[in-house]
Amino acid sequence: AVAAPPEPELSKPETPPQAKNKKRLDDSLSRSKRSAEDRDVFKQYLRDREMARVAHLLSLSDDWEMQTRKKLEEVHRQAKFELELTNVDELKEKRYSRLGHKVFMHQMKTMNKSWSDPNISREAKKDKTAPEIFHLKKLSRKIYVKPPTVSAPAPAPPPKPKVDQALAGSMKALRAEEHQ
């Protein structure tokens, strides 16, 4: 049996090194983007739910915005009927309506010194904070008293020797004579 010579493998045409590197870079970027999105399971779940909801609405009607609007109107109508059936008069007050809330909040702002004082409002805008916060910081700076700094105690004087140096020297000489 004669062995057939191995067939040469068809090799891909060589691409320049720059093209290979660019392709690798593009692949790694798309992989990193994909993996970051795929790793967040909760976001993927929410995306899937939204897509399923849109698909359901599209199957019901060609115009899913119209279906959503109808659903919202139905919920609003039911809430309105429930509000009329309740006997709580406080919930039926005008201040709980959109216009009533606007009037009520305007009245509260005019009563609030932080908002009604133009100087405080202007300085708060410069500081990029709410007027109430700016006003409180300003008041706390006036009230705050910096505690006095305690100076470090003076270094203790060096300990005094118990025996005078001249006397100690003579005693050492006497002791050295006794030991010899």
Short mmCIF file of C-alpha atoms in Angstrom, two decimals:
data_model
loop_
_atom_site.label_atom_id
_atom_site.label_comp_id
_atom_site.label_asym_id
_atom_site.label_seq_id
_atom_site.Cartn_x
_atom_site.Cartn_y
_atom_site.Cartn_z
CA ALA A 1 0.00 0.00 0.00
CA VAL A 2 1.34 3.27 -1.08
CA ALA A 3 0.75 6.11 1.36
CA ALA A 4 -0.59 9.20 -0.19
CA PRO A 5 1.37 12.31 0.58
CA PRO A 6 -0.41 14.49 3.16
CA GLU A 7 -2.46 17.24 1.67
CA PRO A 8 -1.15 20.70 2.46
CA GLU A 9 -3.49 22.66 4.74
CA LEU A 10 -4.97 25.75 3.29
CA SER A 11 -3.59 28.60 5.31
CA LYS A 12 -5.31 31.91 5.76
CA PRO A 13 -3.72 34.84 4.03
CA GLU A 14 -1.39 36.69 6.35
CA THR A 15 -2.76 39.89 7.76
CA PRO A 16 -0.48 42.67 8.80
CA PRO A 17 0.29 42.74 12.55
CA GLN A 18 -1.51 46.06 12.99
CA ALA A 19 -4.72 44.64 11.59
CA LYS A 20 -4.46 41.61 13.92
CA ASN A 21 -3.95 43.85 16.94
CA LYS A 22 -6.89 46.06 15.95
CA LYS A 23 -9.14 43.03 15.54
CA ARG A 24 -8.07 41.68 18.95
CA LEU A 25 -8.72 45.07 20.53
CA ASP A 26 -12.18 45.28 18.95
CA ASP A 27 -13.01 41.75 20.09
CA SER A 28 -11.86 42.42 23.64
CA LEU A 29 -13.85 45.66 23.83
CA SER A 30 -17.03 44.06 22.58
CA ARG A 31 -16.49 41.12 24.97
CA SER A 32 -15.95 43.42 27.93
CA LYS A 33 -19.06 45.41 27.07
CA ARG A 34 -21.08 42.26 26.63
CA SER A 35 -19.82 40.62 29.78
CA ALA A 36 -20.48 43.71 31.90
CA GLU A 37 -24.09 43.78 30.74
CA ASP A 38 -24.52 40.01 30.97
CA ARG A 39 -23.05 39.87 34.45
CA ASP A 40 -25.78 42.14 35.84
CA VAL A 41 -28.55 39.58 36.08
CA PHE A 42 -31.08 42.01 37.56
CA LYS A 43 -30.74 44.48 34.66
CA GLN A 44 -31.05 41.62 32.20
CA TYR A 45 -34.19 40.42 34.00
CA LEU A 46 -35.73 43.91 33.87
CA ARG A 47 -34.85 44.22 30.19
CA ASP A 48 -36.46 40.86 29.46
CA ARG A 49 -39.60 41.77 31.42
CA GLU A 50 -39.94 45.06 29.54
CA MET A 51 -39.47 43.34 26.21
CA ALA A 52 -42.09 40.72 27.14
CA ARG A 53 -44.51 43.47 28.20
CA VAL A 54 -44.01 45.36 24.95
CA ALA A 55 -44.43 42.15 22.94
CA HIS A 56 -47.68 41.40 24.82
CA LEU A 57 -49.01 44.90 24.21
CA LEU A 58 -48.06 44.72 20.55
CA SER A 59 -49.89 41.43 20.23
CA LEU A 60 -53.01 43.04 21.70
CA SER A 61 -52.91 46.05 19.47
CA ASP A 62 -50.74 47.75 16.93
CA ASP A 63 -50.46 50.81 19.15
CA TRP A 64 -49.07 49.78 22.58
CA GLU A 65 -48.95 53.42 23.72
CA MET A 66 -52.71 53.59 23.32
CA GLN A 67 -53.09 50.41 25.40
CA THR A 68 -50.89 51.87 28.13
CA ARG A 69 -52.85 55.11 28.15
CA LYS A 70 -56.15 53.20 28.46
CA LYS A 71 -54.76 51.20 31.40
CA LEU A 72 -53.59 54.40 33.13
CA GLU A 73 -56.97 56.08 32.63
CA GLU A 74 -58.70 53.02 34.09
CA VAL A 75 -56.50 53.06 37.19
CA HIS A 76 -57.11 56.80 37.58
CA ARG A 77 -60.87 56.38 37.29
CA GLN A 78 -60.88 53.58 39.88
CA ALA A 79 -58.80 55.63 42.31
CA LYS A 80 -61.16 58.58 41.85
CA PHE A 81 -64.22 56.39 42.61
CA GLU A 82 -62.54 54.94 45.69
CA LEU A 83 -61.72 58.44 46.93
CA GLU A 84 -65.36 59.49 46.50
CA LEU A 85 -66.54 56.43 48.42
CA THR A 86 -64.29 57.08 51.43
CA ASN A 87 -65.70 59.12 54.26
CA VAL A 88 -62.40 60.74 55.18
CA ASP A 89 -63.04 64.43 54.55
CA GLU A 90 -59.40 65.30 55.07
CA LEU A 91 -58.41 63.51 51.86
CA LYS A 92 -60.98 65.52 49.90
CA GLU A 93 -59.48 68.88 50.88
CA LYS A 94 -58.34 71.22 48.13
CA ARG A 95 -54.72 71.19 49.31
CA TYR A 96 -54.39 67.60 48.11
CA SER A 97 -55.22 68.58 44.55
CA ARG A 98 -52.46 69.65 42.15
CA LEU A 99 -53.34 73.35 42.29
CA GLY A 100 -53.94 73.25 46.05
CA HIS A 101 -50.54 71.69 46.61
CA LYS A 102 -48.88 74.37 44.50
CA VAL A 103 -50.58 77.18 46.45
CA PHE A 104 -49.80 75.53 49.80
CA MET A 105 -46.10 75.08 48.95
CA HIS A 106 -45.84 78.69 47.73
CA GLN A 107 -47.32 79.90 51.01
CA MET A 108 -44.89 77.77 53.01
CA LYS A 109 -41.94 79.12 50.99
CA THR A 110 -42.95 82.72 51.70
CA MET A 111 -43.21 81.92 55.41
CA ASN A 112 -39.79 80.27 55.37
CA LYS A 113 -37.14 82.91 56.19
CA SER A 114 -34.42 81.05 54.33
CA TRP A 115 -36.35 81.17 51.05
CA SER A 116 -37.93 84.59 51.45
CA ASP A 117 -34.68 86.44 52.27
CA PRO A 118 -33.09 87.35 48.91
CA ASN A 119 -29.58 87.68 50.38
CA ILE A 120 -29.63 84.15 51.77
CA SER A 121 -31.07 82.78 48.53
CA ARG A 122 -28.41 84.55 46.46
CA GLU A 123 -25.55 83.33 48.68
CA ALA A 124 -26.98 79.81 48.70
CA LYS A 125 -27.02 79.77 44.91
CA LYS A 126 -23.36 80.81 44.89
CA ASP A 127 -22.60 78.02 47.38
CA LYS A 128 -24.76 75.61 45.31
CA THR A 129 -26.82 74.48 48.30
CA ALA A 130 -30.40 74.85 49.45
CA PRO A 131 -31.16 78.10 51.32
CA GLU A 132 -32.08 76.21 54.49
CA ILE A 133 -28.75 74.39 54.59
CA PHE A 134 -26.82 77.57 53.86
CA HIS A 135 -28.71 79.44 56.59
CA LEU A 136 -28.05 76.69 59.15
CA LYS A 137 -24.34 76.62 58.29
CA LYS A 138 -24.19 80.39 58.65
CA LEU A 139 -25.89 80.26 62.06
CA SER A 140 -23.69 77.43 63.29
CA ARG A 141 -20.57 79.43 62.36
CA LYS A 142 -21.87 82.29 64.52
CA ILE A 143 -22.70 80.03 67.46
CA TYR A 144 -19.67 77.76 67.34
CA VAL A 145 -16.93 78.77 69.75
CA LYS A 146 -13.59 77.26 69.00
CA PRO A 147 -12.20 75.57 72.11
CA PRO A 148 -9.00 77.15 73.44
CA THR A 149 -5.89 75.36 72.38
CA VAL A 150 -4.03 73.82 75.24
CA SER A 151 -0.37 74.64 74.97
CA ALA A 152 2.04 71.79 75.56
CA PRO A 153 3.39 71.74 79.11
CA ALA A 154 6.91 73.06 79.55
CA PRO A 155 9.51 70.31 79.57
CA ALA A 156 10.37 69.16 83.05
CA PRO A 157 13.74 70.36 84.30
CA PRO A 158 16.43 67.70 84.37
CA PRO A 159 16.49 65.82 87.67
CA LYS A 160 18.91 67.21 90.21
CA PRO A 161 21.61 64.80 91.36
CA LYS A 162 21.20 63.66 94.97
CA VAL A 163 24.91 64.07 95.68
CA ASP A 164 27.07 67.04 94.67
CA GLN A 165 29.51 66.26 91.81
CA ALA A 166 32.63 67.33 93.77
CA LEU A 167 31.65 65.21 96.75
CA ALA A 168 30.83 62.25 94.50
CA GLY A 169 34.25 62.49 92.85
CA SER A 170 36.07 62.38 96.17
CA MET A 171 33.95 59.45 97.36
CA LYS A 172 34.79 57.49 94.19
CA ALA A 173 38.49 58.09 94.83
CA LEU A 174 38.16 56.84 98.43
CA ARG A 175 36.24 53.77 97.34
CA ALA A 176 38.84 52.97 94.66
CA GLU A 177 41.61 53.13 97.33
CA GLU A 178 39.70 50.75 99.63
CA HIS A 179 39.28 48.12 96.93
CA GLN A 180 43.01 48.07 96.11
#
